[in-house]
Tab-separated table of C-alpha atoms in Angstrom:
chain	number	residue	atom	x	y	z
A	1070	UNK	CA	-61.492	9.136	-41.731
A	1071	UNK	CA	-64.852	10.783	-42.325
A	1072	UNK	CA	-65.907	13.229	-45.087
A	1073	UNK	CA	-62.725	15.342	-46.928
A	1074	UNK	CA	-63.234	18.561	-48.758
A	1075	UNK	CA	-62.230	17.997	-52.224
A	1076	UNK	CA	-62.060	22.032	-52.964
A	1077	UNK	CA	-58.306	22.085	-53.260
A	1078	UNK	CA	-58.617	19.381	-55.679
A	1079	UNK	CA	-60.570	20.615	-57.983
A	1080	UNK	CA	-59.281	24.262	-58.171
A	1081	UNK	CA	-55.909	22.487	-58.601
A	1082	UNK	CA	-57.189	20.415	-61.417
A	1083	UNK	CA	-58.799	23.969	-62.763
A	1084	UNK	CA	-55.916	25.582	-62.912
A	1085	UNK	CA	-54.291	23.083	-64.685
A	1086	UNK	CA	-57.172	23.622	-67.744
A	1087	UNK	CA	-59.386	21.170	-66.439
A	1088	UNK	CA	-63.075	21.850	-66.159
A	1089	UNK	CA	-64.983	20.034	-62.663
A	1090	UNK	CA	-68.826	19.499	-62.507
A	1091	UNK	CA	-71.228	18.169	-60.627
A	1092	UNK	CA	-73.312	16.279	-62.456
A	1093	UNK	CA	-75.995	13.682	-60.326
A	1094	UNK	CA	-73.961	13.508	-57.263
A	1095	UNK	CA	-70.642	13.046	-58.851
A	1096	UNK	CA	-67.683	15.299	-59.969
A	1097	UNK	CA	-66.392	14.924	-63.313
A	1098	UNK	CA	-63.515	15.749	-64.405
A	1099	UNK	CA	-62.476	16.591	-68.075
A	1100	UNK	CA	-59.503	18.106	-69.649
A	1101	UNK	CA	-60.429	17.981	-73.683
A	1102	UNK	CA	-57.224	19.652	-74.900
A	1103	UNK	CA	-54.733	18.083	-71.698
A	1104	UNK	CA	-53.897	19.618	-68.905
A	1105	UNK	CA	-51.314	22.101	-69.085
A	1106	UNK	CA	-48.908	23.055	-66.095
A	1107	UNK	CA	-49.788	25.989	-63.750
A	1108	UNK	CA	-48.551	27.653	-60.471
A	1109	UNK	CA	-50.756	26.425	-57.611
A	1110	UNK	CA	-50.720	27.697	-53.627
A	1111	UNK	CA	-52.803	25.380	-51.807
A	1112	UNK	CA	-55.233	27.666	-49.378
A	1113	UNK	CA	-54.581	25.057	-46.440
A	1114	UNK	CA	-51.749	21.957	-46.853
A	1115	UNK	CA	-53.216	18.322	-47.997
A	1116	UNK	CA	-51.634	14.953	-48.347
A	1117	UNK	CA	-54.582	13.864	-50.779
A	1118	UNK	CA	-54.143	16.945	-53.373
A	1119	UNK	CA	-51.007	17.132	-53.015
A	1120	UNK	CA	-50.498	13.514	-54.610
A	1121	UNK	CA	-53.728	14.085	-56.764
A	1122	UNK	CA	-52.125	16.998	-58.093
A	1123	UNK	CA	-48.530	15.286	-58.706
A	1124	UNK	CA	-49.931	12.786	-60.519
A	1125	UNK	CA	-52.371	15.100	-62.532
A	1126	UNK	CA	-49.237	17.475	-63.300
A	1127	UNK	CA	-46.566	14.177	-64.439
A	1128	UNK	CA	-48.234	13.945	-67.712
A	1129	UNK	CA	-49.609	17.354	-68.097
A	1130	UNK	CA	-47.983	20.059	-70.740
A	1131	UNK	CA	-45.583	22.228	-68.751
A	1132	UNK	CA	-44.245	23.032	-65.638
A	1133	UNK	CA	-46.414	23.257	-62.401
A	1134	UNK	CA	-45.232	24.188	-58.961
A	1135	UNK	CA	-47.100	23.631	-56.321
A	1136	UNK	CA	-46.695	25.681	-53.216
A	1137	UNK	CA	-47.864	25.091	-49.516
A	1138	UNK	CA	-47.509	21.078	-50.487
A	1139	UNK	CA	-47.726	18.578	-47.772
A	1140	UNK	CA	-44.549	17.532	-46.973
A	1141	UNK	CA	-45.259	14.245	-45.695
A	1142	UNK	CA	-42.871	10.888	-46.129
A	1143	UNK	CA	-45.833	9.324	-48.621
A	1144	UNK	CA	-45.140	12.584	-50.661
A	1145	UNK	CA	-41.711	11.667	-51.346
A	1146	UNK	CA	-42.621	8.438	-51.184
A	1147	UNK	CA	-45.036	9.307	-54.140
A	1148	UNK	CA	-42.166	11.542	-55.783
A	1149	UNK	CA	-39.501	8.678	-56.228
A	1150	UNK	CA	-42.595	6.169	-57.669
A	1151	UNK	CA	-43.527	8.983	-60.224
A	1152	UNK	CA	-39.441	9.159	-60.652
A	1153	UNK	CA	-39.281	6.134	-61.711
A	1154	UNK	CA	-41.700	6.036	-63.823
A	1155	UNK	CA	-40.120	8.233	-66.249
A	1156	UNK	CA	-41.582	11.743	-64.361
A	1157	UNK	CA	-39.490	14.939	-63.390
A	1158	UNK	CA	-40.787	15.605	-59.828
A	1159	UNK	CA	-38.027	18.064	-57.580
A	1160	UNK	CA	-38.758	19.038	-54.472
A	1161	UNK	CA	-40.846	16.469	-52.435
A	1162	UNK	CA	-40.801	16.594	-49.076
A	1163	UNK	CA	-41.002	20.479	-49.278
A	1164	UNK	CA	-43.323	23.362	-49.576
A	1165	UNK	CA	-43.007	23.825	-53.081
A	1166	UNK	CA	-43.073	20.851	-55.406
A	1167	UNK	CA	-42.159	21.530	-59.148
A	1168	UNK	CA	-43.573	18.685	-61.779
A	1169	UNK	CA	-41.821	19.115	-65.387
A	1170	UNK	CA	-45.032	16.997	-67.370
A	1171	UNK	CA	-43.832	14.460	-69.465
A	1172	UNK	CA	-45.746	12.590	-72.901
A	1173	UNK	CA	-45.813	9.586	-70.842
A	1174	UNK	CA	-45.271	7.102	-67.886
A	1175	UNK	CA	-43.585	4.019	-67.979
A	1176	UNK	CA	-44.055	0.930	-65.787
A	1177	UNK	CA	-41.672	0.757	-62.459
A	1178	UNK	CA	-41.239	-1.486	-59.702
A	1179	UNK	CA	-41.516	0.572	-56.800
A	1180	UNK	CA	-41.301	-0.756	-53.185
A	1181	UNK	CA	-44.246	1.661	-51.207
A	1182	UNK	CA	-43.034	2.196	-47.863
A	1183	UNK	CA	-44.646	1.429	-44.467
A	1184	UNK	CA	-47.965	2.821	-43.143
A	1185	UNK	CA	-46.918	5.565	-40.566
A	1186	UNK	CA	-50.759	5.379	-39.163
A	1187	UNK	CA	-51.051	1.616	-38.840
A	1188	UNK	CA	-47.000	1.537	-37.735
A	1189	UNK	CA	-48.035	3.842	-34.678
A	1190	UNK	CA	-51.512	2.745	-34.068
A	1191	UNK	CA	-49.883	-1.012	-33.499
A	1192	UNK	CA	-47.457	0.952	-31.296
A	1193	UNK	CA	-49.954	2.428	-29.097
A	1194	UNK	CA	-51.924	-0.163	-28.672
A	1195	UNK	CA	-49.038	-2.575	-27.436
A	1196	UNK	CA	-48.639	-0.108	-24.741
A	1197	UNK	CA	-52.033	0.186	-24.114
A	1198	UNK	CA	-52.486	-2.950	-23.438
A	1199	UNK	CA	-49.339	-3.579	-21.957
A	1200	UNK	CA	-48.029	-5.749	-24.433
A	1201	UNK	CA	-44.687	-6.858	-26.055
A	1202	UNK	CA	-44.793	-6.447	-29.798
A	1203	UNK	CA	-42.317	-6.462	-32.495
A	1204	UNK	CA	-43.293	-4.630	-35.426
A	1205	UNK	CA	-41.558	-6.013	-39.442
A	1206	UNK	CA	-40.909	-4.232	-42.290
A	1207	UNK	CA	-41.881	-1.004	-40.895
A	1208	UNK	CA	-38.874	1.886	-39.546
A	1209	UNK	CA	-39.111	4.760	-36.343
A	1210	UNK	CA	-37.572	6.713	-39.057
A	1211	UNK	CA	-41.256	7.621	-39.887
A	1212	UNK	CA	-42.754	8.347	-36.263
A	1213	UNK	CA	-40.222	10.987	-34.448
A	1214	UNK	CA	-43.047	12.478	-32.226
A	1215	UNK	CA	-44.829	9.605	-31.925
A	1216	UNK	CA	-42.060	7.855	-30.674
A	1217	UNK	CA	-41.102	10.699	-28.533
A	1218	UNK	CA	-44.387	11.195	-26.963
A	1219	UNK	CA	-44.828	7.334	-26.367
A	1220	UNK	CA	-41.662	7.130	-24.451
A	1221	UNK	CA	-42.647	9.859	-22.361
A	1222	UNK	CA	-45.880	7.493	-21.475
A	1223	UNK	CA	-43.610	4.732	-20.354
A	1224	UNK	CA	-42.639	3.092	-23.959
A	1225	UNK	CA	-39.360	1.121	-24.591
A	1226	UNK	CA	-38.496	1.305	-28.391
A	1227	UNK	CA	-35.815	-1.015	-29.397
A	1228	UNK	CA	-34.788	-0.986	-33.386
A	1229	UNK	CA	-34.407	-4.020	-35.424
A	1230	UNK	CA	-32.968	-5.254	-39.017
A	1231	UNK	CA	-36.540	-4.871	-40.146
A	1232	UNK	CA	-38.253	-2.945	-37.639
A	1233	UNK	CA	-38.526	-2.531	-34.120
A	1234	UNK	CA	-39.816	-3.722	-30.882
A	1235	UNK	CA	-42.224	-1.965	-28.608
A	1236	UNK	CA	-43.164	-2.440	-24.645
A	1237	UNK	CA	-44.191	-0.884	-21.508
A	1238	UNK	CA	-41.698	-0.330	-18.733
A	1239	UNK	CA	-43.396	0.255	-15.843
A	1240	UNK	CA	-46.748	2.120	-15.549
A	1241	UNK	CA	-48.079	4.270	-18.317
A	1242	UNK	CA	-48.284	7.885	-17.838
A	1243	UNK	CA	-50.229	10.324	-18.980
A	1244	UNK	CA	-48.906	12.205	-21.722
A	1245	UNK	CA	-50.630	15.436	-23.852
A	1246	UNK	CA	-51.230	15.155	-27.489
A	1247	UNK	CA	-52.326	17.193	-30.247
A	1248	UNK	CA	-52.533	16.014	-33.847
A	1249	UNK	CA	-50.360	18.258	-36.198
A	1250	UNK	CA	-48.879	17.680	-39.648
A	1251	UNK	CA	-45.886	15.615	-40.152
A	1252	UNK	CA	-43.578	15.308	-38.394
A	1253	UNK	CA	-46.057	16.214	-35.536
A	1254	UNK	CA	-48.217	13.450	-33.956
């Protein structure tokens, strides 16, 4: 995916008492007395912070509430994991995400749900390439615009138990795309 600012990370971890350094090409991290809960806005939304940040603010002292969250099906995805785990995490899946920190997590069995990115990259290239494929344990739940926009190209989607199948009917036409957060493309 190429190089990621980690900016929002860090002054997410800082407000949460932590102190971030640089030290030989590395950051480092350290939070001597814990972390302690905090009211975050996120300058510009991010999947990775946002889940760095839930899980920094699960066992931290406090309440944080993180506003301009990604809202992103991994987030709640990430939410009901932490859940279950013996966290208080409310609002995932929304703006504003508020973490209750808790002494401790527990072990959970937790079923992670489908890659979106590797569901619709499979689906694009079957019509690409003009195939027939039938994608398992994966849902269209997750891909509204992709779906959309790849049935405008020519796509047939047909759901399944565990899945669903993708092909080509008729030619392939062109189709615009721009990449936006979810539920955008």
């Amino acid at each position: 995916l190429g190089a990621r600012a980690v900016d929002v990370h860090l002054e997410g971890l800082r407000a949460m008492g932590a102190i971030c350094e640089l030290e030989e090409g590395y950051i480092v991290a350290k939070a001597p007395n814990g972390l302690h809960g905090a009211s975050f806005t996120m300058r510009v939304v991010s999947v990775g912070a946002t889940e760095n940040l839930m899980l920094a603010a699960s066992i931290a002292k406090g309440q944080t509430v993180l506003r301009n969250a990604a809202r992103e099906p991994e987030i709640i995805d990430l939410a009901n994991c932490l859940n279950a785990m013996g966290a208080n995490v409310q609002g995932a899946g929304t703006d504003t995400i508020t973490i209750e920190g808790v002494p401790s997590l527990h072990g959970a069995t937790h079923k992670v749900m489908p890659d979106r990115l590797e569901t619709g990259s499979y689906a694009i290239a079957s019509l690409i390439t003009g195939g027939d494929l039938t994608l398992t344990n994966t849902s269209l739940e997750y891909l509204p615009m992709v779906r959309e926009t790849l049935e405008k190209a020519g796509a047939v989607f047909e759901e399944q138990a565990d899945g669903f199948r993708v092909y080509q009917n008729g030619p392939i036409q062109g189709v615009d795309v721009m990449t936006e957060p979810y539920p955008g493309f």
